[in-house]
Short mmCIF file of C-alpha atoms in Angstrom, two decimals:
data_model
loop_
_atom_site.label_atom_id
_atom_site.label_comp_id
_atom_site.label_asym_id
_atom_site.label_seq_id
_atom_site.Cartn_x
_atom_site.Cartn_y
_atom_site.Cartn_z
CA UNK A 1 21.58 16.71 -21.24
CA UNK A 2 22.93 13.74 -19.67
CA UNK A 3 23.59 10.57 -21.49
CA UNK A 4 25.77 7.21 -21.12
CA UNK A 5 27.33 6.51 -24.00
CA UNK A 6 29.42 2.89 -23.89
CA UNK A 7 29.27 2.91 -20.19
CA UNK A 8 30.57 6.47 -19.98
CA UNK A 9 28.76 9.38 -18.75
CA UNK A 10 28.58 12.23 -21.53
CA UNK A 11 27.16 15.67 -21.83
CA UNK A 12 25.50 16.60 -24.50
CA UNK A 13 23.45 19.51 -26.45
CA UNK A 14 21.76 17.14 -29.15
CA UNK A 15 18.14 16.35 -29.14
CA UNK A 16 18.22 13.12 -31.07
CA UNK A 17 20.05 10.35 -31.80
CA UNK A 18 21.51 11.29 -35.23
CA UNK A 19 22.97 14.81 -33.84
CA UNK A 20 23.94 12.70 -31.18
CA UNK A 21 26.23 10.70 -33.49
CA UNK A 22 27.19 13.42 -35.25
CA UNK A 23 28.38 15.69 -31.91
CA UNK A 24 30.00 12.47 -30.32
CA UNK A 25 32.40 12.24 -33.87
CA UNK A 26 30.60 9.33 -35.50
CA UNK A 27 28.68 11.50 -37.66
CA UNK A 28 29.88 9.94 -40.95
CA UNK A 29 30.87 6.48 -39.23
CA UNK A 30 28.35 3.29 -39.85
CA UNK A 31 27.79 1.85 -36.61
CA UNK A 32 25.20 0.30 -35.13
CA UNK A 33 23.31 1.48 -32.67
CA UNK A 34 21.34 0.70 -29.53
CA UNK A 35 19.31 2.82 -27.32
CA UNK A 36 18.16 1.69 -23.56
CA UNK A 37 18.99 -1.51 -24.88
CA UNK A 38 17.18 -1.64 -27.84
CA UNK A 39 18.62 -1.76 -31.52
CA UNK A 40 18.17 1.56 -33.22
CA UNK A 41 18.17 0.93 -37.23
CA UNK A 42 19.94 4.17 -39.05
CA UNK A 43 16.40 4.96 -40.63
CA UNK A 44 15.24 5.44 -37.36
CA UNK A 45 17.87 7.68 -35.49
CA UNK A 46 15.64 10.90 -35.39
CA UNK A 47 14.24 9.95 -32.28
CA UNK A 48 14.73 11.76 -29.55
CA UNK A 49 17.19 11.23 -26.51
CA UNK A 50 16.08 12.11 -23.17
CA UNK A 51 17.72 12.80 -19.55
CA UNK A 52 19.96 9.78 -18.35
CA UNK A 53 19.08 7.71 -21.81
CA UNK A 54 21.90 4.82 -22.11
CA UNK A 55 23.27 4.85 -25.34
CA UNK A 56 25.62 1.87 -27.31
CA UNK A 57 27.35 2.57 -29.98
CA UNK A 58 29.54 -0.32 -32.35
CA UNK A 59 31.78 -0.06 -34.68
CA UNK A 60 32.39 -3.17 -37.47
CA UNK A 61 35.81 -4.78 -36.67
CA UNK A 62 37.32 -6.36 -39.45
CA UNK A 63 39.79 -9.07 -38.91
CA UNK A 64 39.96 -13.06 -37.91
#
């Protein structure tokens, strides 16, 4: 399928968001995440991505 991840197009076999994560290589990261423009909680991330979904994904920065 064919996503945008941060403004880059991706393709991808996973069905949801978590597999997602986890094929991208932020399976064990914490990030937040957003999907279409919407925040996605981590309790939620078993919902399912679909043809041309947009998807953001942030890292914590630590620093100042």
């Amino acid at each position: 399928m064919n996503i945008t991840v941060n403004g880059t197009p991706h393709q991808i076999a996973a069905a949801t968001l978590a597999e997602a994560l986890v094929e991208l290589g932020y399976g064990g990261a914490r990030v937040a995440t957003a999907l279409n423009g919407a925040f996605v909680p981590a309790a939620a991330r078993g919902a399912a991505l679909t043809e041309g979904d947009r998807l953001e994904i942030l890292a914590p920065r630590q620093g100042g």
